[in-house]
Coordinates of N, CA and C in Angstrom, one line a residue:
F143 N 3.8 -5.9 7.7 CA 2.8 -6.4 6.9 C 2.9 -5.9 5.5
L144 N 3.2 -4.6 5.3 CA 3.4 -4.0 4.0 C 4.5 -4.7 3.2
I145 N 5.6 -4.9 3.8 CA 6.7 -5.5 3.1 C 6.4 -6.9 2.6
A146 N 5.8 -7.7 3.5 CA 5.4 -9.1 3.2 C 4.3 -9.0 2.1
Y147 N 3.4 -8.1 2.1 CA 2.4 -8.0 1.1 C 3.0 -7.7 -0.3
A148 N 4.0 -6.7 -0.3 CA 4.7 -6.4 -1.5 C 5.5 -7.5 -2.1
R149 N 6.1 -8.3 -1.2 CA 6.9 -9.5 -1.7 C 6.0 -10.5 -2.3
K150 N 4.8 -10.7 -1.6 CA 3.9 -11.7 -2.1 C 3.3 -11.3 -3.5
H151 N 3.2 -10.0 -3.7 CA 2.6 -9.5 -5.0 C 3.7 -9.0 -5.9
K152 N 4.9 -9.5 -5.8 CA 6.1 -9.1 -6.6 C 5.7 -9.0 -8.1
G153 N 6.0 -7.9 -8.7 CA 5.8 -7.7 -10.1 C 4.4 -7.2 -10.4
Q154 N 3.5 -7.1 -9.4 CA 2.1 -6.7 -9.6 C 1.9 -5.4 -8.9
A155 N 1.3 -4.4 -9.6 CA 1.0 -3.1 -8.9 C -0.1 -3.3 -8.0
F156 N -0.1 -2.6 -6.9 CA -1.2 -2.7 -5.9 C -1.4 -1.3 -5.3
S157 N -2.6 -1.1 -4.8 CA -2.9 0.2 -4.2 C -2.7 0.2 -2.7
A158 N -2.5 1.3 -2.1 CA -2.3 1.4 -0.7 C -3.6 0.9 0.0
E159 N -4.7 1.1 -0.6 CA -6.0 0.6 0.0 C -6.0 -0.9 0.0
H160 N -5.5 -1.5 -1.0 CA -5.5 -3.0 -1.0 C -4.7 -3.5 0.2
V161 N -3.6 -2.8 0.5 CA -2.8 -3.2 1.7 C -3.5 -3.0 3.0
T162 N -4.1 -1.8 3.1 CA -4.7 -1.4 4.4 C -5.9 -2.3 4.6
L163 N -6.7 -2.6 3.6 CA -7.9 -3.4 3.8 C -7.5 -4.9 4.1
A164 N -6.4 -5.4 3.5 CA -5.9 -6.7 3.8 C -5.4 -6.8 5.2
A165 N -4.8 -5.7 5.7 CA -4.3 -5.7 7.0 C -5.4 -5.7 8.0
Q166 N -6.5 -4.9 7.7 CA -7.7 -4.9 8.6 C -8.3 -6.3 8.7
E167 N -8.3 -7.0 7.6 CA -8.9 -8.4 7.6 C -8.1 -9.3 8.6
K168 N -6.8 -9.0 8.7 CA -5.9 -9.8 9.6 C -5.9 -9.2 11.0
G169 N -6.6 -8.1 11.2 CA -6.7 -7.5 12.6 C -5.6 -6.6 12.8
I170 N -4.9 -6.1 11.8 CA -3.8 -5.2 11.9 C -4.3 -3.8 11.4
A171 N -4.6 -2.9 12.3 CA -5.1 -1.6 11.9 C -4.9 -0.6 12.9
P172 N -4.3 0.6 12.6 CA -4.2 1.7 13.5 C -5.6 2.3 13.7
D173 N -5.8 3.1 14.7 CA -7.0 3.8 15.0 C -7.4 4.7 13.8
D174 N -6.4 5.3 13.2 CA -6.5 6.2 12.1 C -5.8 5.7 10.9
L175 N -6.5 5.3 9.9 CA -5.9 4.7 8.7 C -4.9 5.6 8.0
R176 N -4.9 6.9 8.2 CA -4.0 7.8 7.6 C -2.6 7.5 8.2
A177 N -2.5 6.8 9.3 CA -1.2 6.5 9.9 C -0.4 5.6 8.9
W178 N -1.0 4.9 8.0 CA -0.3 4.1 7.0 C 0.6 4.9 6.1
G179 N 0.3 6.2 6.0 CA 1.2 7.0 5.1 C 2.6 7.0 5.5
A180 N 2.9 7.1 6.8 CA 4.3 7.0 7.2 C 4.9 5.6 7.0
V181 N 4.1 4.6 7.1 CA 4.6 3.2 6.8 C 5.0 3.1 5.4
F182 N 4.2 3.6 4.5 CA 4.5 3.5 3.0 C 5.8 4.4 2.7
T183 N 5.8 5.6 3.3 CA 7.0 6.4 3.1 C 8.3 5.8 3.5
Q184 N 8.2 5.2 4.7 CA 9.5 4.5 5.2 C 9.8 3.3 4.4
A185 N 8.9 2.5 4.0 CA 9.1 1.4 3.1 C 9.7 1.8 1.8
A186 N 9.3 2.9 1.2 CA 9.8 3.4 0.0 C 11.2 3.9 0.2
R187 N 11.5 4.6 1.3 CA 12.8 5.1 1.6 C 13.8 4.0 1.7
D188 N 13.3 2.9 2.3 CA 14.2 1.7 2.6 C 14.4 0.9 1.4
G189 N 13.7 1.2 0.3 CA 13.8 0.5 -1.0 C 13.0 -0.8 -1.1
H190 N 12.0 -1.0 -0.3 CA 11.2 -2.1 -0.4 C 10.1 -2.0 -1.4
I191 N 9.6 -0.8 -1.6 CA 8.5 -0.5 -2.6 C 8.9 0.7 -3.4
R192 N 8.2 0.9 -4.5 CA 8.4 2.1 -5.3 C 7.0 2.4 -6.0
R193 N 6.8 3.6 -6.4 CA 5.6 3.9 -7.1 C 5.5 3.2 -8.4
S194 N 4.3 2.8 -8.8 CA 4.1 2.2 -10.1 C 3.4 3.2 -11.0
E195 N 3.3 2.9 -12.3 CA 2.7 3.8 -13.2 C 1.2 3.5 -13.4
V196 N 0.7 2.4 -12.7 CA -0.7 2.1 -12.7 C -1.5 3.0 -11.8
L197 N -2.6 3.5 -12.3 CA -3.4 4.3 -11.4 C -4.6 3.5 -10.9
F198 N -5.0 3.7 -9.6 CA -6.1 3.0 -9.0 C -7.1 4.0 -8.6
A199 N -8.4 3.6 -8.8 CA -9.5 4.5 -8.2 C -9.5 4.2 -6.7
R200 N -9.5 5.3 -5.9 CA -9.5 5.1 -4.5 C -10.9 5.0 -3.9
A201 N -11.2 3.8 -3.3 CA -12.5 3.6 -2.7 C -12.7 4.5 -1.6
M202 N -11.7 4.8 -0.8 CA -11.8 5.7 0.3 C -11.5 7.1 0.0
G203 N -11.3 7.4 -1.3 CA -11.0 8.8 -1.8 C -11.9 9.3 -2.8
N204 N -13.2 8.9 -2.7 CA -14.2 9.3 -3.7 C -13.9 9.0 -5.1
G205 N -13.2 7.9 -5.3 CA -12.9 7.4 -6.7 C -11.8 8.2 -7.4
S206 N -11.1 9.1 -6.7 CA -10.0 9.8 -7.3 C -8.9 8.8 -7.6
L207 N -8.1 9.1 -8.7 CA -7.1 8.2 -9.1 C -5.8 8.5 -8.3
S208 N -5.1 7.5 -8.0 CA -3.8 7.6 -7.3 C -2.9 6.5 -7.8
P209 N -1.6 6.9 -8.0 CA -0.6 5.8 -8.5 C -0.5 4.7 -7.4
G210 N -0.3 3.5 -7.9 CA -0.1 2.4 -7.0 C 1.3 2.2 -6.6
W211 N 1.6 1.1 -6.1 CA 3.0 0.7 -5.6 C 3.3 -0.6 -6.2
V212 N 4.6 -0.9 -6.2 CA 5.1 -2.2 -6.7 C 6.3 -2.5 -5.8
S213 N 6.6 -3.8 -5.6 CA 7.7 -4.3 -4.9 C 9.0 -3.9 -5.7
A214 N 9.9 -3.3 -4.9 CA 11.2 -2.9 -5.6 C 12.2 -4.0 -5.8

């Protein structure tokens, strides 16, 4: 799901929360949303995504800023 999402939004920065919430809407969600961390890490290692310079306010992180991702 993450790789397809990144390809669909090629050239646009997105937050991890955007992906996880979109996946939930499609019925794709682990019991613990923190499990997505490993998915993002592996996708980055495999060269599908990379960190962007755009910061996003985290809705699930008390509004703290976090760098987004972009399709590599």
